[in-house]
C-alpha positions as a Python dict, from the first residue, in 0.01 Angstrom:
ca = {
    (1, 'M'): (0, 0, 0),
    (2, 'G'): (-63, 374, -29),
    (3, 'D'): (270, 569, 51),
    (4, 'V'): (409, 256, 233),
    (5, 'H'): (629, 7, 62),
    (6, 'L'): (584, -348, 165),
    (7, 'T'): (857, -618, 98),
    (8, 'P'): (741, -988, 194),
    (9, 'L'): (957, -1134, 480),
    (10, 'D'): (802, -1469, 495),
    (11, 'S'): (449, -1614, 450),
    (12, 'G'): (303, -1414, 740),
    (13, 'R'): (492, -1088, 759),
    (14, 'Y'): (592, -775, 562),
    (15, 'L'): (861, -524, 591),
    (16, 'A'): (684, -168, 594),
    (17, 'V'): (880, 145, 504),
    (18, 'A'): (728, 499, 504),
    (19, 'C'): (915, 838, 477),
    (20, 'D'): (845, 1206, 464),
    (21, 'S'): (1070, 1511, 415),
    (22, 'A'): (1039, 1906, 499),
    (23, 'G'): (1246, 2175, 347),
    (24, 'G'): (1223, 2559, 410),
    (25, 'I'): (1007, 2509, 731),
    (26, 'G'): (1188, 2598, 1054),
    (27, 'N'): (1355, 2912, 1210),
    (28, 'L'): (1694, 2941, 1006),
    (29, 'E'): (1755, 3246, 783),
    (30, 'H'): (1606, 3146, 435),
    (31, 'D'): (1320, 2924, 582),
    (32, 'K'): (986, 3021, 424),
    (33, 'V'): (762, 2916, 686),
    (34, 'K'): (858, 3016, 1041),
    (35, 'V'): (819, 2774, 1308),
    (36, 'D'): (1034, 2624, 1584),
    (37, 'P'): (1240, 2321, 1478),
    (38, 'E'): (1060, 2100, 1719),
    (39, 'I'): (756, 2148, 1525),
    (40, 'T'): (926, 2047, 1189),
    (41, 'G'): (1066, 1741, 1351),
    (42, 'Y'): (742, 1647, 1523),
    (43, 'Y'): (519, 1683, 1210),
    (44, 'T'): (772, 1538, 972),
    (45, 'A'): (788, 1224, 1187),
    (46, 'W'): (409, 1218, 1224),
    (47, 'V'): (353, 1176, 841),
    (48, 'A'): (581, 876, 814),
    (49, 'L'): (456, 716, 1141),
    (50, 'F'): (101, 786, 1071),
    (51, 'E'): (122, 601, 727),
    (52, 'L'): (302, 319, 895),
    (53, 'M'): (73, 267, 1203),
    (54, 'A'): (-248, 326, 1007),
    (55, 'L'): (-154, -21, 854),
    (56, 'R'): (-117, -144, 1207),
    (57, 'A'): (257, -221, 1156),
    (58, 'E'): (484, -249, 1446),
    (59, 'V'): (741, 28, 1449),
    (60, 'V'): (1094, -114, 1485),
    (61, 'S'): (1305, 176, 1338),
    (62, 'V'): (1284, 562, 1276),
    (63, 'S'): (1582, 738, 1117),
    (64, 'D'): (1607, 1115, 1089),
    (65, 'T'): (1825, 1249, 812),
    (66, 'L'): (1878, 1618, 909),
    (67, 'S'): (2050, 1873, 659),
    (68, 'V'): (2128, 2092, 974),
    (69, 'P'): (2396, 2075, 1241),
    (70, 'W'): (2304, 1915, 1580),
    (71, 'E'): (2352, 2238, 1766),
    (72, 'P'): (2112, 2386, 1809),
    (73, 'T'): (1885, 2321, 1508),
    (74, 'G'): (1930, 1928, 1481),
    (75, 'R'): (1888, 1893, 1859),
    (76, 'Q'): (1552, 2070, 1861),
    (77, 'V'): (1434, 1875, 1568),
    (78, 'V'): (1514, 1540, 1749),
    (79, 'K'): (1338, 1668, 2038),
    (80, 'G'): (1012, 1713, 1839),
    (81, 'I'): (1057, 1370, 1697),
    (82, 'T'): (1093, 1203, 2038),
    (83, 'E'): (810, 1386, 2187),
    (84, 'L'): (605, 1228, 1903),
    (85, 'L'): (732, 874, 1989),
    (86, 'D'): (633, 933, 2338),
    (87, 'A'): (284, 1038, 2240),
    (88, 'L'): (236, 738, 2018),
    (89, 'G'): (390, 496, 2269),
    (90, 'V'): (680, 406, 2049),
    (91, 'S'): (1010, 340, 2225),
    (92, 'R'): (1280, 601, 2177),
    (93, 'D'): (1515, 334, 2134),
    (94, 'V'): (1421, 291, 1773),
    (95, 'L'): (1547, 627, 1673),
    (96, 'T'): (1862, 694, 1491),
    (97, 'G'): (1988, 975, 1247),
    (98, 'S'): (2253, 1206, 1119),
    (99, 'T'): (2328, 1581, 1088),
    (100, 'E'): (2515, 1809, 866),
    (101, 'E'): (2828, 1915, 1033),
    (102, 'N'): (3083, 2027, 756),
    (103, 'I'): (2866, 2275, 561),
    (104, 'A'): (2708, 2594, 691),
    (105, 'V'): (2312, 2586, 592),
    (106, 'T'): (2072, 2867, 607),
    (107, 'S'): (1733, 2678, 544),
    (108, 'T'): (1609, 2365, 727),
    (109, 'G'): (1598, 2020, 542),
    (110, 'I'): (1516, 1713, 722),
    (111, 'G'): (1378, 1356, 636),
    (112, 'V'): (1233, 1085, 840),
    (113, 'T'): (1195, 721, 757),
    (114, 'A'): (994, 481, 960),
    (115, 'V'): (1022, 82, 935),
    (116, 'G'): (776, -151, 1099),
    (117, 'I'): (680, -513, 1054),
    (118, 'L'): (317, -587, 942),
    (119, 'D'): (193, -932, 1002),
    (120, 'R'): (-137, -1104, 844),
    (121, 'E'): (-329, -1080, 1159),
    (122, 'S'): (-291, -706, 1192),
    (123, 'M'): (-391, -676, 803),
    (124, 'R'): (-706, -848, 892),
    (125, 'K'): (-800, -585, 1131),
    (126, 'S'): (-788, -338, 813),
    (127, 'E'): (-1028, -553, 603),
    (128, 'V'): (-1348, -380, 465),
    (129, 'K'): (-1684, -529, 387),
    (130, 'S'): (-2020, -430, 227),
    (131, 'G'): (-2205, -180, 449),
    (132, 'D'): (-1917, -11, 592),
    (133, 'K'): (-1942, 358, 617),
    (134, 'V'): (-1657, 592, 469),
    (135, 'A'): (-1561, 882, 668),
    (136, 'V'): (-1315, 1174, 668),
    (137, 'I'): (-1153, 1260, 1012),
    (138, 'G'): (-1042, 1606, 1060),
    (139, 'Y'): (-990, 1870, 812),
    (140, 'P'): (-718, 1940, 550),
    (141, 'K'): (-458, 2215, 663),
    (142, 'M'): (-122, 2305, 518),
    (143, 'G'): (155, 2568, 537),
    (144, 'D'): (101, 2893, 721),
    (145, 'R'): (-274, 2810, 769),
    (146, 'F'): (-186, 2486, 957),
    (147, 'V'): (76, 2667, 1159),
    (148, 'Q'): (-145, 2963, 1273),
    (149, 'E'): (-482, 2782, 1313),
    (150, 'E'): (-356, 2438, 1442),
    (151, 'V'): (3, 2458, 1606),
    (152, 'I'): (-71, 2793, 1775),
    (153, 'G'): (-454, 2818, 1768),
    (154, 'H'): (-536, 2466, 1890),
    (155, 'K'): (-868, 2441, 1706),
    (156, 'G'): (-886, 2082, 1754),
    (157, 'E'): (-957, 2005, 1364),
    (158, 'V'): (-652, 1796, 1252),
    (159, 'M'): (-531, 1423, 1363),
    (160, 'T'): (-333, 1376, 1647),
    (161, 'P'): (-156, 1083, 1815),
    (162, 'A'): (-446, 1041, 2059),
    (163, 'H'): (-691, 1033, 1760),
    (164, 'L'): (-485, 773, 1570),
    (165, 'K'): (-464, 551, 1886),
    (166, 'A'): (-835, 574, 1938),
    (167, 'L'): (-898, 479, 1570),
    (168, 'L'): (-645, 182, 1614),
    (169, 'E'): (-817, 72, 1942),
    (170, 'S'): (-1178, 84, 1807),
    (171, 'D'): (-1345, -225, 1694),
    (172, 'A'): (-1566, -11, 1468),
    (173, 'V'): (-1268, 107, 1221),
    (174, 'G'): (-1139, -90, 959),
    (175, 'A'): (-920, 69, 688),
    (176, 'I'): (-738, 399, 781),
    (177, 'R'): (-570, 613, 513),
    (178, 'P'): (-385, 929, 601),
    (179, 'A'): (-432, 1221, 357),
    (180, 'G'): (-132, 1439, 292),
    (181, 'S'): (1, 1669, 26),
    (182, 'K'): (-208, 1512, -266),
    (183, 'G'): (-517, 1556, -79),
    (184, 'I'): (-831, 1359, 20),
    (185, 'G'): (-946, 1307, -337),
    (186, 'H'): (-609, 1145, -445),
    (187, 'E'): (-630, 908, -136),
    (188, 'L'): (-981, 805, -192),
    (189, 'D'): (-949, 744, -561),
    (190, 'E'): (-665, 497, -459),
    (191, 'M'): (-892, 327, -211),
    (192, 'V'): (-1176, 310, -441),
    (193, 'D'): (-946, 103, -686),
    (194, 'L'): (-843, -114, -403),
    (195, 'W'): (-1225, -180, -296),
    (196, 'R'): (-1300, -239, -654),
    (197, 'N'): (-1065, -533, -650),
    (198, 'Q'): (-1243, -689, -365),
    (199, 'D'): (-1570, -665, -554),
    (200, 'L'): (-1673, -349, -359),
    (201, 'E'): (-1829, -34, -500),
    (202, 'Y'): (-1796, 308, -325),
    (203, 'I'): (-2129, 504, -308),
    (204, 'R'): (-2187, 850, -242),
    (205, 'E'): (-2481, 868, -8),
    (206, 'E'): (-2770, 1098, -75),
    (207, 'G'): (-2778, 1387, 157),
    (208, 'E'): (-2428, 1352, 276),
    (209, 'T'): (-2226, 1666, 335),
    (210, 'D'): (-1855, 1744, 297),
    (211, 'G'): (-1884, 2049, 543),
    (212, 'N'): (-1553, 2244, 534),
    (213, 'I'): (-1383, 1963, 326),
    (214, 'D'): (-1214, 2040, 6),
    (215, 'F'): (-1099, 1718, -153),
    (216, 'S'): (-863, 1880, -382),
    (217, 'V'): (-628, 2074, -167),
    (218, 'S'): (-330, 1942, 33),
    (219, 'S'): (-373, 1791, 357),
    (220, 'G'): (-44, 1904, 470),
    (221, 'P'): (135, 1705, 736),
    (222, 'G'): (-121, 1416, 761),
    (223, 'T'): (-387, 1656, 927),
    (224, 'C'): (-688, 1424, 833),
    (225, 'C'): (-754, 1070, 711),
    (226, 'I'): (-1009, 837, 557),
    (227, 'C'): (-1143, 554, 721),
    (228, 'T'): (-1412, 286, 696),
    (229, 'I'): (-1665, 247, 988),
    (230, 'N'): (-1882, -32, 1072),
    (231, 'G'): (-2020, 101, 1411),
    (232, 'A'): (-2055, 397, 1652),
    (233, 'L'): (-1729, 601, 1667),
    (234, 'D'): (-1663, 883, 1915),
    (235, 'L'): (-1356, 1093, 1892),
    (236, 'N'): (-1432, 1351, 2147),
    (237, 'N'): (-1563, 1628, 1933),
    (238, 'M'): (-1318, 1557, 1652),
    (239, 'P'): (-1484, 1624, 1312),
    (240, 'I'): (-1604, 1303, 1134),
    (241, 'T'): (-1768, 1365, 806),
    (242, 'H'): (-1942, 1048, 646),
    (243, 'I'): (-1890, 1068, 243),
    (244, 'G'): (-2037, 748, 168),
    (245, 'K'): (-2047, 372, 193),
    (246, 'L'): (-1943, 25, 57),
    (247, 'K'): (-2155, -222, -103),
    (248, 'L'): (-2113, -526, -320),
    (249, 'S'): (-2045, -456, -691),
    (250, 'T'): (-2349, -473, -918),
    (251, 'G'): (-2407, -843, -1004),
    (252, 'R'): (-2275, -983, -680),
}
C-alpha cells in the first residue's frame, strides 16, 4: 500500500514495513547538502514513520542502519531520531541500530526502517466515500530549498509531527498519503487507481487552485501529504489546498 509493505499476520492484522535512506546530507567532508547530523536523522526517520503512521499502524520497531561511526556522527543522527520519536509520542524503546566502526567514511549515509502492526479497525478509519474532498496539506520542498526555507527559516509550510497527529485525531480525515521524492502527482495517481477499484471517481473541482503547488517536483522528506476530508479541518495556518473531490463512478 503506497510505500508500505503489508504482510498478513492473521485474519485481522498486518505487519507493516516502511523505510527511507539519505546519502550526502550531513556535515562530513564530502556531503553535498550541509546540515547537522541531527537533522539528517530526524527527517530520514520522519519519512519512514510518516508512511507507517499515515496508515494508522502502531509502531513496534524502528532500526537505524548508519554508514558512519558512532562518535560523533552516529550519536548525533540517533539524537535526531529520538527527538522525532518523542514528538510523535513513540517510545524510544522501539529503537535499535548499527554503525560503521571499521572503515573511515567521508560522506554521510543512513537508512531507517520502521515496522508496525496494522489492524482492520484502524484501516476502516482510512476508508473513503463519495463526497469526500481531496486536499494537499503543506507544500513540496527538497534539498537546499527545504533546509534553508524550512529547517532554518521555519516558514510553516511543511508537515510536522504535530500536523500528522492532528490529522490522525480528526474525525474529518480519512485517507492520508505522504508525498515524497516522486512528488504529489505520482502519489495522487496511485490513490486514484485505488479509488477506481472502489467504484469512486476523482473529480477536479472547477475553480480550485493549486496555489504554490507543483505536482511534478519532489516533495523531499515528506514535506506534504494528500488526504481526504469529509468535514471542517483546521491545522493552525498550515496550508490546505483543496484539489478535487470523490464521487461514485458513472453508472453507479
